[in-house]
PDB file of C-alpha atoms in Angstrom:
ATOM      1  CA  MET D   1    -192.281  75.247-196.126  1.00 59.00           C
ATOM      2  CA  THR D   2    -190.512  74.597-199.443  1.00 60.00           C
ATOM      3  CA  ARG D   3    -192.579  72.735-202.060  1.00 67.00           C
ATOM      4  CA  ARG D   4    -190.848  69.885-203.864  1.00 78.00           C
ATOM      5  CA  TYR D   5    -191.646  67.397-206.613  1.00 80.00           C
ATOM      6  CA  TRP D   6    -192.415  63.903-205.285  1.00 89.00           C
ATOM      7  CA  ASN D   7    -193.264  61.994-208.484  1.00 86.00           C
ATOM      8  CA  ILE D   8    -196.875  61.360-207.455  1.00 93.00           C
ATOM      9  CA  ASN D   9    -198.495  59.659-210.442  1.00 92.00           C
ATOM     10  CA  LEU D  10    -202.295  59.471-210.835  1.00 94.00           C
ATOM     11  CA  GLU D  11    -202.118  56.320-212.959  1.00 94.00           C
ATOM     12  CA  GLU D  12    -199.965  54.615-210.343  1.00 95.00           C
ATOM     13  CA  MET D  13    -202.510  55.540-207.677  1.00 96.00           C
ATOM     14  CA  MET D  14    -205.361  54.158-209.784  1.00 95.00           C
ATOM     15  CA  GLU D  15    -203.529  50.851-210.246  1.00 96.00           C
ATOM     16  CA  ALA D  16    -203.090  50.646-206.457  1.00 96.00           C
ATOM     17  CA  GLY D  17    -206.812  51.266-205.892  1.00 96.00           C
ATOM     18  CA  VAL D  18    -206.217  54.461-203.930  1.00 97.00           C
ATOM     19  CA  HIS D  19    -209.406  55.946-205.415  1.00 95.00           C
ATOM     20  CA  PHE D  20    -211.827  53.297-204.104  1.00 95.00           C
ATOM     21  CA  GLY D  21    -213.838  54.558-201.137  1.00 93.00           C
ATOM     22  CA  HIS D  22    -216.506  52.968-198.973  1.00 90.00           C
ATOM     23  CA  GLY D  23    -220.108  52.248-199.906  1.00 88.00           C
ATOM     24  CA  THR D  24    -222.261  55.311-200.534  1.00 88.00           C
ATOM     25  CA  ARG D  25    -224.339  54.519-197.440  1.00 88.00           C
ATOM     26  CA  LYS D  26    -221.229  54.435-195.264  1.00 88.00           C
ATOM     27  CA  TRP D  27    -219.682  57.844-195.697  1.00 92.00           C
ATOM     28  CA  ASN D  28    -218.947  61.080-193.897  1.00 93.00           C
ATOM     29  CA  PRO D  29    -220.491  64.153-195.594  1.00 94.00           C
ATOM     30  CA  LYS D  30    -217.353  66.125-194.678  1.00 95.00           C
ATOM     31  CA  MET D  31    -215.553  64.029-197.331  1.00 95.00           C
ATOM     32  CA  ALA D  32    -217.814  65.386-200.110  1.00 95.00           C
ATOM     33  CA  PRO D  33    -215.148  67.820-201.451  1.00 95.00           C
ATOM     34  CA  TYR D  34    -212.762  64.894-201.921  1.00 95.00           C
ATOM     35  CA  ILE D  35    -215.204  62.591-203.775  1.00 95.00           C
ATOM     36  CA  SER D  36    -215.430  62.768-207.562  1.00 93.00           C
ATOM     37  CA  ALA D  37    -218.089  60.160-208.371  1.00 92.00           C
ATOM     38  CA  LYS D  38    -220.218  57.190-207.334  1.00 91.00           C
ATOM     39  CA  ARG D  39    -219.671  53.849-209.036  1.00 89.00           C
ATOM     40  CA  LYS D  40    -221.497  50.585-208.357  1.00 88.00           C
ATOM     41  CA  GLY D  41    -222.560  51.728-204.909  1.00 90.00           C
ATOM     42  CA  ILE D  42    -219.181  53.060-203.749  1.00 93.00           C
ATOM     43  CA  HIS D  43    -217.654  56.514-203.640  1.00 96.00           C
ATOM     44  CA  ILE D  44    -214.660  57.312-205.829  1.00 96.00           C
ATOM     45  CA  THR D  45    -212.012  59.592-204.381  1.00 96.00           C
ATOM     46  CA  ASN D  46    -210.734  62.505-206.448  1.00 96.00           C
ATOM     47  CA  LEU D  47    -207.098  61.501-207.015  1.00 97.00           C
ATOM     48  CA  THR D  48    -206.090  65.045-207.963  1.00 96.00           C
ATOM     49  CA  ARG D  49    -206.971  66.081-204.405  1.00 96.00           C
ATOM     50  CA  THR D  50    -205.173  63.009-203.072  1.00 97.00           C
ATOM     51  CA  ALA D  51    -202.028  63.958-204.995  1.00 96.00           C
ATOM     52  CA  ARG D  52    -202.192  67.518-203.677  1.00 96.00           C
ATOM     53  CA  PHE D  53    -202.456  66.547-200.010  1.00 97.00           C
ATOM     54  CA  LEU D  54    -199.954  63.703-200.339  1.00 97.00           C
ATOM     55  CA  SER D  55    -197.484  66.205-201.808  1.00 96.00           C
ATOM     56  CA  GLU D  56    -198.126  68.575-198.875  1.00 96.00           C
ATOM     57  CA  ALA D  57    -197.555  65.712-196.443  1.00 97.00           C
ATOM     58  CA  CYS D  58    -194.293  64.801-198.173  1.00 97.00           C
ATOM     59  CA  ASP D  59    -193.133  68.429-197.925  1.00 96.00           C
ATOM     60  CA  LEU D  60    -193.999  68.452-194.210  1.00 97.00           C
ATOM     61  CA  VAL D  61    -192.162  65.230-193.339  1.00 97.00           C
ATOM     62  CA  PHE D  62    -189.157  66.205-195.487  1.00 96.00           C
ATOM     63  CA  ASP D  63    -188.779  69.519-193.656  1.00 95.00           C
ATOM     64  CA  ALA D  64    -189.276  67.829-190.260  1.00 96.00           C
ATOM     65  CA  ALA D  65    -186.778  65.058-191.048  1.00 96.00           C
ATOM     66  CA  SER D  66    -184.239  67.612-192.299  1.00 94.00           C
ATOM     67  CA  ARG D  67    -184.425  69.201-188.818  1.00 94.00           C
ATOM     68  CA  GLY D  68    -183.934  65.875-187.020  1.00 94.00           C
ATOM     69  CA  LYS D  69    -187.541  65.464-185.901  1.00 96.00           C
ATOM     70  CA  GLN D  70    -188.925  62.083-184.799  1.00 97.00           C
ATOM     71  CA  PHE D  71    -191.864  60.240-186.374  1.00 98.00           C
ATOM     72  CA  LEU D  72    -194.321  57.611-185.201  1.00 98.00           C
ATOM     73  CA  ILE D  73    -196.289  55.507-187.712  1.00 98.00           C
ATOM     74  CA  VAL D  74    -199.501  53.900-186.432  1.00 98.00           C
ATOM     75  CA  GLY D  75    -201.522  51.179-188.151  1.00 97.00           C
ATOM     76  CA  THR D  76    -202.729  48.189-186.159  1.00 97.00           C
ATOM     77  CA  LYS D  77    -205.228  46.421-188.428  1.00 95.00           C
ATOM     78  CA  ASN D  78    -204.018  43.262-190.158  1.00 94.00           C
ATOM     79  CA  LYS D  79    -203.959  44.793-193.645  1.00 93.00           C
ATOM     80  CA  ALA D  80    -201.726  47.637-192.483  1.00 96.00           C
ATOM     81  CA  ALA D  81    -199.451  45.996-189.895  1.00 96.00           C
ATOM     82  CA  ASP D  82    -196.738  44.630-192.209  1.00 96.00           C
ATOM     83  CA  SER D  83    -196.614  47.775-194.359  1.00 97.00           C
ATOM     84  CA  VAL D  84    -196.328  49.963-191.261  1.00 97.00           C
ATOM     85  CA  GLU D  85    -193.422  47.917-189.880  1.00 97.00           C
ATOM     86  CA  TRP D  86    -191.642  47.896-193.256  1.00 97.00           C
ATOM     87  CA  ALA D  87    -192.076  51.652-193.720  1.00 97.00           C
ATOM     88  CA  ALA D  88    -190.934  52.492-190.193  1.00 97.00           C
ATOM     89  CA  ILE D  89    -187.816  50.324-190.373  1.00 96.00           C
ATOM     90  CA  ARG D  90    -186.874  51.737-193.772  1.00 96.00           C
ATOM     91  CA  ALA D  91    -187.261  55.351-192.607  1.00 96.00           C
ATOM     92  CA  ARG D  92    -185.888  54.728-189.086  1.00 95.00           C
ATOM     93  CA  CYS D  93    -189.189  55.754-187.479  1.00 97.00           C
ATOM     94  CA  HIS D  94    -190.978  54.434-184.423  1.00 98.00           C
ATOM     95  CA  TYR D  95    -194.135  52.415-185.036  1.00 98.00           C
ATOM     96  CA  VAL D  96    -197.151  50.750-183.442  1.00 98.00           C
ATOM     97  CA  ASN D  97    -198.675  47.956-185.541  1.00 97.00           C
ATOM     98  CA  LYS D  98    -200.295  45.534-183.069  1.00 94.00           C
ATOM     99  CA  LYS D  99    -202.415  47.390-180.541  1.00 94.00           C
ATOM    100  CA  TRP D 100    -202.565  50.960-179.334  1.00 96.00           C
ATOM    101  CA  LEU D 101    -202.372  50.975-175.553  1.00 95.00           C
ATOM    102  CA  GLY D 102    -204.586  53.759-174.218  1.00 94.00           C
ATOM    103  CA  GLY D 103    -202.503  56.607-172.818  1.00 96.00           C
ATOM    104  CA  MET D 104    -199.405  55.595-174.766  1.00 97.00           C
ATOM    105  CA  LEU D 105    -198.684  59.278-175.426  1.00 98.00           C
ATOM    106  CA  THR D 106    -200.917  61.228-173.026  1.00 98.00           C
ATOM    107  CA  ASN D 107    -199.636  59.153-170.100  1.00 97.00           C
ATOM    108  CA  TRP D 108    -196.043  59.085-171.286  1.00 96.00           C
ATOM    109  CA  SER D 109    -194.560  58.521-167.821  1.00 96.00           C
ATOM    110  CA  THR D 110    -196.328  55.134-167.623  1.00 96.00           C
ATOM    111  CA  THR D 111    -195.198  54.224-171.137  1.00 96.00           C
ATOM    112  CA  GLU D 112    -191.645  55.217-170.220  1.00 96.00           C
ATOM    113  CA  THR D 113    -191.771  52.946-167.151  1.00 95.00           C
ATOM    114  CA  ARG D 114    -192.926  50.059-169.350  1.00 95.00           C
ATOM    115  CA  LEU D 115    -190.133  50.761-171.825  1.00 96.00           C
ATOM    116  CA  HIS D 116    -187.525  50.701-169.056  1.00 94.00           C
ATOM    117  CA  LYS D 117    -188.915  47.345-167.897  1.00 94.00           C
ATOM    118  CA  PHE D 118    -188.858  46.084-171.475  1.00 94.00           C
ATOM    119  CA  ARG D 119    -185.212  47.118-171.943  1.00 92.00           C
ATOM    120  CA  ASP D 120    -184.219  45.533-168.619  1.00 91.00           C
ATOM    121  CA  LEU D 121    -185.866  42.225-169.538  1.00 91.00           C
ATOM    122  CA  ARG D 122    -184.256  42.252-172.984  1.00 90.00           C
ATOM    123  CA  MET D 123    -180.864  42.777-171.370  1.00 89.00           C
ATOM    124  CA  GLU D 124    -181.478  39.973-168.878  1.00 87.00           C
ATOM    125  CA  GLN D 125    -182.426  37.639-171.712  1.00 85.00           C
ATOM    126  CA  LYS D 126    -179.415  38.681-173.785  1.00 84.00           C
ATOM    127  CA  THR D 127    -176.983  38.094-170.924  1.00 85.00           C
ATOM    128  CA  GLY D 128    -178.596  34.758-170.053  1.00 83.00           C
ATOM    129  CA  ARG D 129    -179.735  35.857-166.580  1.00 83.00           C
ATOM    130  CA  LEU D 130    -183.329  34.765-167.259  1.00 79.00           C
ATOM    131  CA  ASN D 131    -182.193  31.192-167.849  1.00 79.00           C
ATOM    132  CA  ARG D 132    -180.484  31.119-164.448  1.00 82.00           C
ATOM    133  CA  LEU D 133    -183.725  31.886-162.620  1.00 84.00           C
ATOM    134  CA  PRO D 134    -186.093  29.200-161.283  1.00 84.00           C
ATOM    135  CA  LYS D 135    -188.156  27.806-164.171  1.00 83.00           C
ATOM    136  CA  ARG D 136    -191.427  29.283-162.955  1.00 86.00           C
ATOM    137  CA  ASP D 137    -189.965  32.798-162.519  1.00 82.00           C
ATOM    138  CA  ALA D 138    -188.161  32.597-165.858  1.00 83.00           C
ATOM    139  CA  ALA D 139    -191.341  31.503-167.665  1.00 88.00           C
ATOM    140  CA  MET D 140    -193.328  34.380-166.140  1.00 89.00           C
ATOM    141  CA  LEU D 141    -190.720  36.973-167.143  1.00 89.00           C
ATOM    142  CA  LYS D 142    -190.431  35.521-170.649  1.00 88.00           C
ATOM    143  CA  ARG D 143    -194.197  35.824-171.093  1.00 92.00           C
ATOM    144  CA  GLN D 144    -193.979  39.411-169.892  1.00 91.00           C
ATOM    145  CA  LEU D 145    -191.121  40.095-172.299  1.00 91.00           C
ATOM    146  CA  SER D 146    -193.080  38.581-175.192  1.00 93.00           C
ATOM    147  CA  ARG D 147    -196.085  40.770-174.429  1.00 93.00           C
ATOM    148  CA  LEU D 148    -193.938  43.909-174.164  1.00 94.00           C
ATOM    149  CA  GLN D 149    -192.238  43.018-177.461  1.00 94.00           C
ATOM    150  CA  THR D 150    -195.628  42.689-179.150  1.00 94.00           C
ATOM    151  CA  TYR D 151    -196.993  46.038-177.999  1.00 95.00           C
ATOM    152  CA  LEU D 152    -193.878  48.155-177.455  1.00 96.00           C
ATOM    153  CA  GLY D 153    -191.324  46.593-179.800  1.00 95.00           C
ATOM    154  CA  GLY D 154    -191.808  49.315-182.394  1.00 97.00           C
ATOM    155  CA  ILE D 155    -191.197  52.155-179.909  1.00 97.00           C
ATOM    156  CA  LYS D 156    -188.430  50.576-177.818  1.00 94.00           C
ATOM    157  CA  TYR D 157    -185.983  53.352-178.741  1.00 93.00           C
ATOM    158  CA  MET D 158    -188.465  56.209-178.312  1.00 95.00           C
ATOM    159  CA  THR D 159    -187.315  58.606-175.585  1.00 93.00           C
ATOM    160  CA  GLY D 160    -190.224  61.050-175.670  1.00 96.00           C
ATOM    161  CA  VAL D 161    -193.439  61.841-177.510  1.00 97.00           C
ATOM    162  CA  PRO D 162    -192.918  62.061-181.297  1.00 98.00           C
ATOM    163  CA  ASP D 163    -192.900  65.273-183.306  1.00 98.00           C
ATOM    164  CA  ILE D 164    -195.219  63.982-186.055  1.00 98.00           C
ATOM    165  CA  VAL D 165    -197.578  60.990-186.124  1.00 98.00           C
ATOM    166  CA  ILE D 166    -198.642  59.237-189.350  1.00 98.00           C
ATOM    167  CA  ILE D 167    -201.916  57.311-188.986  1.00 98.00           C
ATOM    168  CA  VAL D 168    -203.129  54.720-191.492  1.00 96.00           C
ATOM    169  CA  ASP D 169    -206.788  54.268-190.488  1.00 92.00           C
ATOM    170  CA  GLN D 170    -208.566  57.101-188.687  1.00 93.00           C
ATOM    171  CA  HIS D 171    -211.407  54.923-187.389  1.00 90.00           C
ATOM    172  CA  GLU D 172    -209.180  52.088-186.214  1.00 93.00           C
ATOM    173  CA  GLU D 173    -206.672  54.444-184.577  1.00 96.00           C
ATOM    174  CA  TYR D 174    -209.136  56.993-183.194  1.00 96.00           C
ATOM    175  CA  THR D 175    -207.682  56.746-179.667  1.00 97.00           C
ATOM    176  CA  ALA D 176    -204.183  57.466-180.976  1.00 97.00           C
ATOM    177  CA  LEU D 177    -205.504  60.403-183.010  1.00 97.00           C
ATOM    178  CA  ARG D 178    -207.312  61.894-179.997  1.00 97.00           C
ATOM    179  CA  GLU D 179    -204.142  61.629-177.908  1.00 98.00           C
ATOM    180  CA  CYS D 180    -202.215  63.506-180.596  1.00 98.00           C
ATOM    181  CA  ILE D 181    -204.895  66.202-180.714  1.00 98.00           C
ATOM    182  CA  THR D 182    -204.792  66.525-176.912  1.00 98.00           C
ATOM    183  CA  LEU D 183    -201.002  66.948-176.947  1.00 98.00           C
ATOM    184  CA  GLY D 184    -200.911  69.156-180.047  1.00 98.00           C
ATOM    185  CA  ILE D 185    -198.820  66.670-182.038  1.00 98.00           C
ATOM    186  CA  PRO D 186    -199.187  67.227-185.822  1.00 98.00           C
ATOM    187  CA  THR D 187    -200.864  64.291-187.590  1.00 98.00           C
ATOM    188  CA  ILE D 188    -200.997  62.967-191.133  1.00 98.00           C
ATOM    189  CA  CYS D 189    -203.926  60.596-191.777  1.00 97.00           C
ATOM    190  CA  LEU D 190    -204.988  58.360-194.604  1.00 96.00           C
ATOM    191  CA  THR D 191    -208.615  59.458-194.789  1.00 96.00           C
ATOM    192  CA  ASP D 192    -211.159  57.173-196.434  1.00 95.00           C
ATOM    193  CA  THR D 193    -214.660  58.329-197.424  1.00 95.00           C
ATOM    194  CA  ASN D 194    -216.097  57.349-194.022  1.00 94.00           C
ATOM    195  CA  CYS D 195    -213.645  59.560-192.072  1.00 95.00           C
ATOM    196  CA  ASP D 196    -213.612  63.134-190.758  1.00 96.00           C
ATOM    197  CA  PRO D 197    -210.900  65.075-192.656  1.00 96.00           C
ATOM    198  CA  ASP D 198    -211.002  67.909-190.101  1.00 96.00           C
ATOM    199  CA  LEU D 199    -209.431  65.826-187.327  1.00 96.00           C
ATOM    200  CA  ALA D 200    -205.934  65.554-188.834  1.00 97.00           C
ATOM    201  CA  ASP D 201    -203.497  68.339-189.680  1.00 97.00           C
ATOM    202  CA  ILE D 202    -203.073  66.823-193.147  1.00 97.00           C
ATOM    203  CA  SER D 203    -205.728  64.395-194.368  1.00 97.00           C
ATOM    204  CA  ILE D 204    -204.781  62.371-197.448  1.00 97.00           C
ATOM    205  CA  PRO D 205    -207.987  61.159-199.160  1.00 97.00           C
ATOM    206  CA  ALA D 206    -207.228  57.523-199.904  1.00 96.00           C
ATOM    207  CA  ASN D 207    -208.371  53.923-199.637  1.00 96.00           C
ATOM    208  CA  ASP D 208    -207.247  52.806-196.167  1.00 94.00           C
ATOM    209  CA  ASP D 209    -208.349  49.186-196.652  1.00 94.00           C
ATOM    210  CA  ALA D 210    -206.338  47.982-199.663  1.00 96.00           C
ATOM    211  CA  ILE D 211    -202.769  46.885-198.888  1.00 96.00           C
ATOM    212  CA  SER D 212    -201.566  48.276-202.237  1.00 97.00           C
ATOM    213  CA  SER D 213    -203.037  51.707-201.445  1.00 97.00           C
ATOM    214  CA  ILE D 214    -201.590  51.815-197.926  1.00 97.00           C
ATOM    215  CA  ARG D 215    -198.198  50.726-199.219  1.00 97.00           C
ATOM    216  CA  LEU D 216    -198.112  53.339-201.989  1.00 97.00           C
ATOM    217  CA  ILE D 217    -198.969  56.232-199.657  1.00 97.00           C
ATOM    218  CA  LEU D 218    -196.480  55.082-197.017  1.00 97.00           C
ATOM    219  CA  ASN D 219    -193.819  54.566-199.685  1.00 96.00           C
ATOM    220  CA  LYS D 220    -194.089  58.211-200.783  1.00 97.00           C
ATOM    221  CA  LEU D 221    -193.928  59.467-197.199  1.00 97.00           C
ATOM    222  CA  VAL D 222    -190.997  57.194-196.364  1.00 97.00           C
ATOM    223  CA  PHE D 223    -189.067  58.401-199.413  1.00 96.00           C
ATOM    224  CA  ALA D 224    -189.610  62.024-198.316  1.00 96.00           C
ATOM    225  CA  ILE D 225    -188.500  61.224-194.748  1.00 97.00           C
ATOM    226  CA  CYS D 226    -185.357  59.478-196.010  1.00 95.00           C
ATOM    227  CA  GLU D 227    -184.538  62.412-198.281  1.00 94.00           C
ATOM    228  CA  GLY D 228    -185.002  64.781-195.349  1.00 94.00           C
ATOM    229  CA  ARG D 229    -182.781  62.676-193.099  1.00 92.00           C
ATOM    230  CA  SER D 230    -180.060  62.703-195.776  1.00 90.00           C
ATOM    231  CA  SER D 231    -180.268  66.487-195.852  1.00 80.00           C
ATOM    232  CA  TYR D 232    -179.973  66.606-192.050  1.00 70.00           C
ATOM    233  CA  ILE D 233    -176.873  64.383-192.122  1.00 62.00           C
ATOM    234  CA  ARG D 234    -175.233  66.530-194.817  1.00 59.00           C
ATOM    235  CA  ASN D 235    -176.097  69.778-193.032  1.00 57.00           C
ATOM    236  CA  PRO D 236    -176.115  69.062-189.263  1.00 53.00           C
TER     237      PRO D 236
END
């Protein structure tokens, strides 16, 4: 894998609060190598290590994107949801930012059935067929469509399991992470001081609670994906 320069600035990360971890009582000892200090009862992440693993993650997604691979970005907590949607749309990735439905990847056939239903209902709404149904039937199908939009809207164009999954909060998205591990899908995780860095293929030590931190990390990954996609378009 070719190493590239991604303009990862330690001062910029400090301003975004990437270095702030959890309280010293709420930590995972496996994160010790990535912690540089304790300050006012919280752990401080070593940003030099963060920069190293973020750079590795950028190299990985660039190479994957340059080969036409597909990505899924997962982050369902309120602080992450908007940033996840923005990042995915910008990089033309699939995303889940509301709720992870158990078995979304490991039981792909069921997910695929739901997606087909979702597409059919969207088409019926677009053509006006829903409005020609009896009011009660139309209302029921519209509620179903709304629910499918909420949970599957970000993966409506996904035709198979993704090649790489980017996860914002390891604890919040543990089910998604376990499904990726079961299927052997490479994962990139934002890993706060209360997480297990061994679970992901690339763990980026970072604050997974601050919006500014989440946005900065995703912004770097998105830029690398976009650069990789440009390379793929130029050299199909």
